PDB file of C-alpha atoms in Angstrom:
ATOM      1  CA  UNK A  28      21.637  16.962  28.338  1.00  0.00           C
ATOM      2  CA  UNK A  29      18.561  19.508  28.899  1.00  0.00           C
ATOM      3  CA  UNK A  30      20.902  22.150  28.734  1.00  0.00           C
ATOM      4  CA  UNK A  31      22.753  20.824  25.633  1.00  0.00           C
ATOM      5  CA  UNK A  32      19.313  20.563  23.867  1.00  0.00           C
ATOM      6  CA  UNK A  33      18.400  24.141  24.924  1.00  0.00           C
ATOM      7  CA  UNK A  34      21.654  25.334  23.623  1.00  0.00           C
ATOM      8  CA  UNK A  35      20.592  23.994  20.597  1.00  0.00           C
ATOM      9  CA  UNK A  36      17.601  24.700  20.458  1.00  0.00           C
ATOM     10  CA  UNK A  37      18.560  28.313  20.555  1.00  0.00           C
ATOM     11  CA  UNK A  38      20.652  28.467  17.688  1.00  0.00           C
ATOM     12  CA  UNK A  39      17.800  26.748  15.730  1.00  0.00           C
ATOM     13  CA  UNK A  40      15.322  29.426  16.795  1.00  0.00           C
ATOM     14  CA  UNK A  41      17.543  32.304  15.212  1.00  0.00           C
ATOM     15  CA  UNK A  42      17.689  31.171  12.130  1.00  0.00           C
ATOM     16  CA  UNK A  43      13.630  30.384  11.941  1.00  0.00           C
ATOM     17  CA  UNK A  44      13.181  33.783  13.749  1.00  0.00           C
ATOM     18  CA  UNK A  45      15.613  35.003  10.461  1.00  0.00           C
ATOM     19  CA  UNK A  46      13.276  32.724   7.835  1.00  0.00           C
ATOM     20  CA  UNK A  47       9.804  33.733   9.331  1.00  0.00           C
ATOM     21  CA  UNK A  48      10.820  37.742   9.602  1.00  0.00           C
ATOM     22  CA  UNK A  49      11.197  37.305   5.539  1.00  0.00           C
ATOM     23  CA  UNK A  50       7.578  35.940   5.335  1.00  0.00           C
ATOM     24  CA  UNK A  51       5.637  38.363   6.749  1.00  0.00           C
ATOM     25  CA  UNK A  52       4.628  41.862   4.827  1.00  0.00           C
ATOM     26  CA  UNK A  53       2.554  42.745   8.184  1.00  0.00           C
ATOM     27  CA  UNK A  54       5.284  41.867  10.820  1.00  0.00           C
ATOM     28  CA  UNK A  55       5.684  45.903  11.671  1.00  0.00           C
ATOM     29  CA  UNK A  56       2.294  46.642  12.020  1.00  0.00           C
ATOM     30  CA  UNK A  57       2.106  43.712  14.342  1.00  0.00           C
ATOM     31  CA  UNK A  58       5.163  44.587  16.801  1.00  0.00           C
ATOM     32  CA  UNK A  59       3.504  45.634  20.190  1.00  0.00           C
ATOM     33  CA  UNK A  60       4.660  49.086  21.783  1.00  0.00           C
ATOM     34  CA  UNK A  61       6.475  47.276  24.603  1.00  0.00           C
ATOM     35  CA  UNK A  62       8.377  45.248  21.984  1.00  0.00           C
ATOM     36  CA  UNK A  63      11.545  45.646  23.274  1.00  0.00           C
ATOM     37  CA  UNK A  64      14.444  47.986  23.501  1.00  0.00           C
ATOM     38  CA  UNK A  65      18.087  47.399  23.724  1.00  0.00           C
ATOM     39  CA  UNK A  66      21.174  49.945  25.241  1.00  0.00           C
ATOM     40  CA  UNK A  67      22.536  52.438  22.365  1.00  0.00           C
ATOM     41  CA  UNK A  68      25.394  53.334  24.380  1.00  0.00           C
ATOM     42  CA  UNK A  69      26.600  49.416  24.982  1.00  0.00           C
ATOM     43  CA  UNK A  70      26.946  49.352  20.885  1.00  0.00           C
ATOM     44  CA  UNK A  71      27.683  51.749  17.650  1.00  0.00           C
ATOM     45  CA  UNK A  72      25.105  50.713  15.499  1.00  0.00           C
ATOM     46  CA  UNK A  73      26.383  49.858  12.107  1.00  0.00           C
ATOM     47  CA  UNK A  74      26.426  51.539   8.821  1.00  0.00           C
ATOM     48  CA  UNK A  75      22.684  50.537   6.686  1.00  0.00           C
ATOM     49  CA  UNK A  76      22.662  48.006   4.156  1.00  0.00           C
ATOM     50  CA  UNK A  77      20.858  47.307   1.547  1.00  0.00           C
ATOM     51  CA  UNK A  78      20.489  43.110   1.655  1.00  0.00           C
ATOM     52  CA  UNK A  79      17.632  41.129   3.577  1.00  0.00           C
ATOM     53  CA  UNK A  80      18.271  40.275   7.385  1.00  0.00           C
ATOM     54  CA  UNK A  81      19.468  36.815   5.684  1.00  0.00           C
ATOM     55  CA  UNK A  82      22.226  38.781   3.451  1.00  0.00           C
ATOM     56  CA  UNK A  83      23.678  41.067   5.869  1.00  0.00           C
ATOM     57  CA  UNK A  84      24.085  38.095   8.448  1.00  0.00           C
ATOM     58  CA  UNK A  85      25.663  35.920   5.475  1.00  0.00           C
ATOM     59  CA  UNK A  86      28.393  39.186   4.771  1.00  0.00           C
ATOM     60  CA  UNK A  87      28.856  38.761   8.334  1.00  0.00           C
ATOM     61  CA  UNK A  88      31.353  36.392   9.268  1.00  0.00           C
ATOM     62  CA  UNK A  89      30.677  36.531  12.780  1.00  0.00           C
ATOM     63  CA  UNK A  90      27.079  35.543  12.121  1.00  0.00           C
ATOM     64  CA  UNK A  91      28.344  32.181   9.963  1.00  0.00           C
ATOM     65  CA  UNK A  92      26.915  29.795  12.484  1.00  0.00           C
ATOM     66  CA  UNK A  93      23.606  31.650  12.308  1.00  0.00           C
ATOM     67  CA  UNK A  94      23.381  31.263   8.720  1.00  0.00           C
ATOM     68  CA  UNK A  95      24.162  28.055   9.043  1.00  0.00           C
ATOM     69  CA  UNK A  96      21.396  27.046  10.934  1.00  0.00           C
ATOM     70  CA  UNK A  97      18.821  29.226   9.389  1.00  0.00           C
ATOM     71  CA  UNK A  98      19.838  27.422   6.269  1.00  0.00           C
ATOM     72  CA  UNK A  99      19.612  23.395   7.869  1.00  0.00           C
ATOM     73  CA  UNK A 100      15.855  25.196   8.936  1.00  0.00           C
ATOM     74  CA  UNK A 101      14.829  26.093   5.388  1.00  0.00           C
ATOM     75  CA  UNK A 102      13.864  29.624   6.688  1.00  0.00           C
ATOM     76  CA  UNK A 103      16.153  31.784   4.274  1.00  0.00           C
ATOM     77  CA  UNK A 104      12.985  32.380   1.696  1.00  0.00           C
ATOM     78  CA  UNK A 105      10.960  33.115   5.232  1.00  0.00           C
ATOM     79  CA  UNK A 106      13.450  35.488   6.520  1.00  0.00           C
ATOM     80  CA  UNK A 107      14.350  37.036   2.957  1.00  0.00           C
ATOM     81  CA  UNK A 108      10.957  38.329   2.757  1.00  0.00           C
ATOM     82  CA  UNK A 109       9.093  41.769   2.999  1.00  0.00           C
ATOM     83  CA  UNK A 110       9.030  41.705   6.902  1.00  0.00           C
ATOM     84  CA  UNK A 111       9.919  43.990   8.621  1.00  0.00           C
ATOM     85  CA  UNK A 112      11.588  41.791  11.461  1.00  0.00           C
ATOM     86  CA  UNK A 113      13.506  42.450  14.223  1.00  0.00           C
ATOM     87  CA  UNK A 114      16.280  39.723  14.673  1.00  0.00           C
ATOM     88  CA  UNK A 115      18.254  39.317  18.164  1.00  0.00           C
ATOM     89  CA  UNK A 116      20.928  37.161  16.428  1.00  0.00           C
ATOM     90  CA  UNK A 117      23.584  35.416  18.503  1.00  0.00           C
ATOM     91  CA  UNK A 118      26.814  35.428  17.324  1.00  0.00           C
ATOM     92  CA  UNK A 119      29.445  32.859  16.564  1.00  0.00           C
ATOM     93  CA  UNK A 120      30.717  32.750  20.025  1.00  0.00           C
ATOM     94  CA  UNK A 121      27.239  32.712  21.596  1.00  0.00           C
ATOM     95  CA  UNK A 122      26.401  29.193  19.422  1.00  0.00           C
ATOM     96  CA  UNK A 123      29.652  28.038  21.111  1.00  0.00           C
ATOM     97  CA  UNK A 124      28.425  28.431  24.635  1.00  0.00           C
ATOM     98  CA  UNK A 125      26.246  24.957  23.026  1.00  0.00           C
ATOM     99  CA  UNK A 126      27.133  21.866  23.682  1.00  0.00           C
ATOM    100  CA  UNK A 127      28.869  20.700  20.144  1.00  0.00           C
ATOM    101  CA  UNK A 128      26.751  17.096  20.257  1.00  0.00           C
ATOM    102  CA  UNK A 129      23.273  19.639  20.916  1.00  0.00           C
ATOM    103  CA  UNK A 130      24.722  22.009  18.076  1.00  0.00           C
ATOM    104  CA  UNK A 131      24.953  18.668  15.336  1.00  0.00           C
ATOM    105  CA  UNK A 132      21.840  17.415  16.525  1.00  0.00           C
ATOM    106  CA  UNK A 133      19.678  20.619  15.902  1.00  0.00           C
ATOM    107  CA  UNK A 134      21.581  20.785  12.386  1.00  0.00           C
ATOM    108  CA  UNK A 135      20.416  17.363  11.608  1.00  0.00           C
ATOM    109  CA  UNK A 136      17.375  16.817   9.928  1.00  0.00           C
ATOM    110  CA  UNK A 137      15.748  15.230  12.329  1.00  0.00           C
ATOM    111  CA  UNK A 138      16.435  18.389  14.848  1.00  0.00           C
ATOM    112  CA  UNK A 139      14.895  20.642  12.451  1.00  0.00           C
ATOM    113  CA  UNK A 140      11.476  21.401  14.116  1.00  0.00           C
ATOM    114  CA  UNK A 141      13.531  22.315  17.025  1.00  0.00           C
ATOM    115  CA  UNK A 142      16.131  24.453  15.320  1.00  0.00           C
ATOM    116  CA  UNK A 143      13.155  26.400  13.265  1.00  0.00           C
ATOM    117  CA  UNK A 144      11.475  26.718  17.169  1.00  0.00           C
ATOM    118  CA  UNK A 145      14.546  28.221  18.361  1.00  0.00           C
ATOM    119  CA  UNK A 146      15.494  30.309  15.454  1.00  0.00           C
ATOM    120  CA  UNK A 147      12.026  31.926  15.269  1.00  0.00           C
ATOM    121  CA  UNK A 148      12.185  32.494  18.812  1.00  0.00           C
ATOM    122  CA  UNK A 149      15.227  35.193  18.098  1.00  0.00           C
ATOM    123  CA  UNK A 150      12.692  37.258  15.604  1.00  0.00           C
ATOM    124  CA  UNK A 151       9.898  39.571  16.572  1.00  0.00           C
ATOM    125  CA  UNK A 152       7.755  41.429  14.012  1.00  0.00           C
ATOM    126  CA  UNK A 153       8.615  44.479  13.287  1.00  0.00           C
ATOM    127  CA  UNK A 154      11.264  46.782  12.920  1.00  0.00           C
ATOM    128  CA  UNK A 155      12.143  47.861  16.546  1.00  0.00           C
ATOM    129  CA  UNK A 156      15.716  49.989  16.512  1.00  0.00           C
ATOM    130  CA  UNK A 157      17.568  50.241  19.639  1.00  0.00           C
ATOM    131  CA  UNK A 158      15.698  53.883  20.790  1.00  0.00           C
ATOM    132  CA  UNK A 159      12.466  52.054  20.032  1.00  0.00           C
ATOM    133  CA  UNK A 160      13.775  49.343  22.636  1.00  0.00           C
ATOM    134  CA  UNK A 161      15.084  51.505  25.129  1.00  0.00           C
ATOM    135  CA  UNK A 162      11.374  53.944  25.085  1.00  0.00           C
ATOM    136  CA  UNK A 163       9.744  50.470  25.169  1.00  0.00           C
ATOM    137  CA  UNK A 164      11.769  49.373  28.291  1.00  0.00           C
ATOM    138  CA  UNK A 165      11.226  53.015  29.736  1.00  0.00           C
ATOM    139  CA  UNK A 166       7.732  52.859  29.432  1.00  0.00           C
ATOM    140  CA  UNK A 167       7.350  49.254  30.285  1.00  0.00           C
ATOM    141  CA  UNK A 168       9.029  50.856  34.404  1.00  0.00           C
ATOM    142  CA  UNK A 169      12.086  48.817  33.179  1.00  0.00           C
ATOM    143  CA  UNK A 170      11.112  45.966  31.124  1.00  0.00           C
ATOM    144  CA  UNK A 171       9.414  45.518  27.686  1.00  0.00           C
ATOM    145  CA  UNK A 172       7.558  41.885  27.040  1.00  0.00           C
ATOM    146  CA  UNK A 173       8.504  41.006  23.017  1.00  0.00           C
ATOM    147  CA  UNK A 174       6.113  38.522  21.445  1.00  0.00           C
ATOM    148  CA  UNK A 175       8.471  36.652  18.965  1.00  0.00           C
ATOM    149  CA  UNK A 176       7.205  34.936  15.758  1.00  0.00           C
ATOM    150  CA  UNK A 177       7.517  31.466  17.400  1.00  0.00           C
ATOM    151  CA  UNK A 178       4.920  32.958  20.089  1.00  0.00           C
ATOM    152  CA  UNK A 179       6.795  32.364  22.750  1.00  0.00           C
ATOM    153  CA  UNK A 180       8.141  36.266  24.979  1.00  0.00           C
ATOM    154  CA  UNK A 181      11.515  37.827  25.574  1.00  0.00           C
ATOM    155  CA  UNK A 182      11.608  40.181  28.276  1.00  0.00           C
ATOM    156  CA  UNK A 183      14.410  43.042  27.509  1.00  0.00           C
ATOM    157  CA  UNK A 184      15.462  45.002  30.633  1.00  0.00           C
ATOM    158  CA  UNK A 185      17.912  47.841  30.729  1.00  0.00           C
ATOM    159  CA  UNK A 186      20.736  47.857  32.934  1.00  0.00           C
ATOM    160  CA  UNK A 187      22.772  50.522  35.313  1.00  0.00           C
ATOM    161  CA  UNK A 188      25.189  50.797  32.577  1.00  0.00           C
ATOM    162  CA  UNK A 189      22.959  51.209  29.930  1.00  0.00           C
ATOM    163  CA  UNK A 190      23.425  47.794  28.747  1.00  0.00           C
ATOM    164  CA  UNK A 191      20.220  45.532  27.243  1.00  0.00           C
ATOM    165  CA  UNK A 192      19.954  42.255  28.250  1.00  0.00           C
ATOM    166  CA  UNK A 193      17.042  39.357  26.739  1.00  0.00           C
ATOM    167  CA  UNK A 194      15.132  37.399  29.662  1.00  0.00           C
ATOM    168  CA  UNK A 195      13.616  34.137  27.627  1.00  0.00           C
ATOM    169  CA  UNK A 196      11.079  31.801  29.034  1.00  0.00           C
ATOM    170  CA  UNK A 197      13.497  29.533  30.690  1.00  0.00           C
ATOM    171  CA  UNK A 198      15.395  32.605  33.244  1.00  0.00           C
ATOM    172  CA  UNK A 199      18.403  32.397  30.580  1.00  0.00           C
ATOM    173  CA  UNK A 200      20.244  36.192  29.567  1.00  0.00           C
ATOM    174  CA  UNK A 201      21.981  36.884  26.485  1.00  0.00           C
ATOM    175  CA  UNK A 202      23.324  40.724  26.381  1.00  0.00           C
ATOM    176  CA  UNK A 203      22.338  42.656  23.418  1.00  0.00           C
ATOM    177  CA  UNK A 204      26.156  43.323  21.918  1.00  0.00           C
ATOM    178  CA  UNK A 205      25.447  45.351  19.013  1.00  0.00           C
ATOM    179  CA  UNK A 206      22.172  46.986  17.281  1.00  0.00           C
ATOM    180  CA  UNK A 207      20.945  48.416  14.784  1.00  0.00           C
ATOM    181  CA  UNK A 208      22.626  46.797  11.954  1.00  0.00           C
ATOM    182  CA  UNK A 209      20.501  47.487   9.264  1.00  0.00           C
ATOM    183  CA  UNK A 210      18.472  45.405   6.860  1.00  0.00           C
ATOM    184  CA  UNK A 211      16.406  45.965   4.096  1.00  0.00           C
ATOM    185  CA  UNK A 212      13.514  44.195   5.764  1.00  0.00           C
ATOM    186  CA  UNK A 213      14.158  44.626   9.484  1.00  0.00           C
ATOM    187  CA  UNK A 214      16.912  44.947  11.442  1.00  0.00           C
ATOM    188  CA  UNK A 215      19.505  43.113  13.328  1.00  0.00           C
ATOM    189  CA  UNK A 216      20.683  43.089  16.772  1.00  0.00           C
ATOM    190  CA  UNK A 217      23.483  40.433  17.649  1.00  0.00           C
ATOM    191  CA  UNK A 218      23.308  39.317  21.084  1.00  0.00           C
ATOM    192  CA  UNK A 219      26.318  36.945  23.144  1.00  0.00           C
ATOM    193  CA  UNK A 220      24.261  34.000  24.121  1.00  0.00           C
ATOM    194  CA  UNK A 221      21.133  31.713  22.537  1.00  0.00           C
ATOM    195  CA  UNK A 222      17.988  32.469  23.517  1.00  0.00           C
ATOM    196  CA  UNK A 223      15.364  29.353  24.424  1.00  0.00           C
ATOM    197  CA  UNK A 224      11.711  29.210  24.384  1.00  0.00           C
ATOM    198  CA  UNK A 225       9.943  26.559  26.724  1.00  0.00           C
TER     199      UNK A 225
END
C-alpha cells in the first residue's frame, strides 16, 4: 500500500512540479549551480518548441498521463507561466510502474494535495539543459543536489555510460530518458519512473 501511494504520489508531483514552473517569473534566477545535470549521450534532445512546458507535454502523447494529472492538480495556469522551469517528467510507462488503485486515488479529488506534492516534486526552477546537468554533476565530484519547487531534493548522478539517473528522498531511481525538449518557459526532461518526496 505505501508503495502504491508513493507511486501515486509521484505522478501527482509532476504535474504540480508542471503547474508551479508556470507561476514563477524568478524560477531561473533561483536554480542553484548544482541543480542537476542529466547524460546528453543517453538521449537526442528534441527539436525547440514554441508552447509552455504544459503544451509541449499535451502534443506529446507519451506524456498523456502527465497531463492528466497536472490537470486533476489544477497546476496548468501554474506551470503555463513565465518560469523558467525545469520539468523531469515521467512518461506514460513510468505512471504505469503505479499501482492502478494509487494512480485513481491521487486523481481523485480528495488525493489532490498529494498529486500537486508529487507533481511539484518533478519541477525545479530554472532552466537547467542537459550540459548544465552534466557540469553540475561534474562539479558536484559526481552528484548535483536539485531543490525542486515542492522543497523537497533530487540528487542526479551520472553513470559509466553516460546515463543520468534522479535519486529522490525515499532511495527510488528514475533514468533521465530524454532531455532537452524544449519549452517556451523551461524545459523538459522525461524520465522512466515517478519520482517521490518524503
Amino acid at each position: 500500500m505505501k508503495i502504491t501511494r508513493t507511486a501515486t504520489l509521484a505522478g501527482v508531483s509532476i504535474a504540480a512540479m508542471l503547474a508551479l514552473a508556470a507561476c514563477g517569473n524568478n524560477a531561473e534566477e533561483a536554480a542553484p549551480a548544482d541543480a542537476m545535470a542529466t547524460d546528453t549521450s543517453a538521449m537526442a534532445p528534441a527539436p525547440a518548441a514554441s508552447g509552455t512546458v504544459v503544451e509541449v507535454a499535451q502534443g506529446n502523447a507519451d506524456f498523456s498521463t502527465l497531463v492528466s494529472a497536472v490537470t486533476s492538480a489544477d497546476l496548468a495556469g501554474t506551470l503555463g507561466g513565465a518560469g523558467p522551469f525545469t520539468v523531469f517528467a515521467p512518461t506514460n510507462a513510468a505512471f504505469e510502474k503505479i499501482p492502478a488503485a494509487t494512480r485513481d486515488s491521487l486523481m481523485a479529488p480528495a488525493g489532490k494535495a498529494d498529486l500537486t506534492k508529487i507533481l511539484t516534486y518533478h519541477v525545479v526552477p530554472g532552466r537547467v539543459d542537459a550540459a548544465t546537468l552534466m557540469q553540475q554533476i561534474q562539479a558536484g565530484g559526481g552528484s548535483a543536489a536539485l531543490t525542486t519547487v515542492e522543497g523537497g531534493t533530487l540528487t542526479a548522478r551520472a553513470g559509466a555510460d553516460g546515463s543520468v539517473t534522479l535519486t529522490d528522498e525515499n532511495g527510488g531511481v528514475s533514468r533521465v530518458v530524454q532531455t532537452d525538449v524544449a519549452a517556451s518557459n523551461g524545459v523538459i526532461h522525461a524520465i522512466d519512473t515517478v519520482v517521490m518526496p518524503n
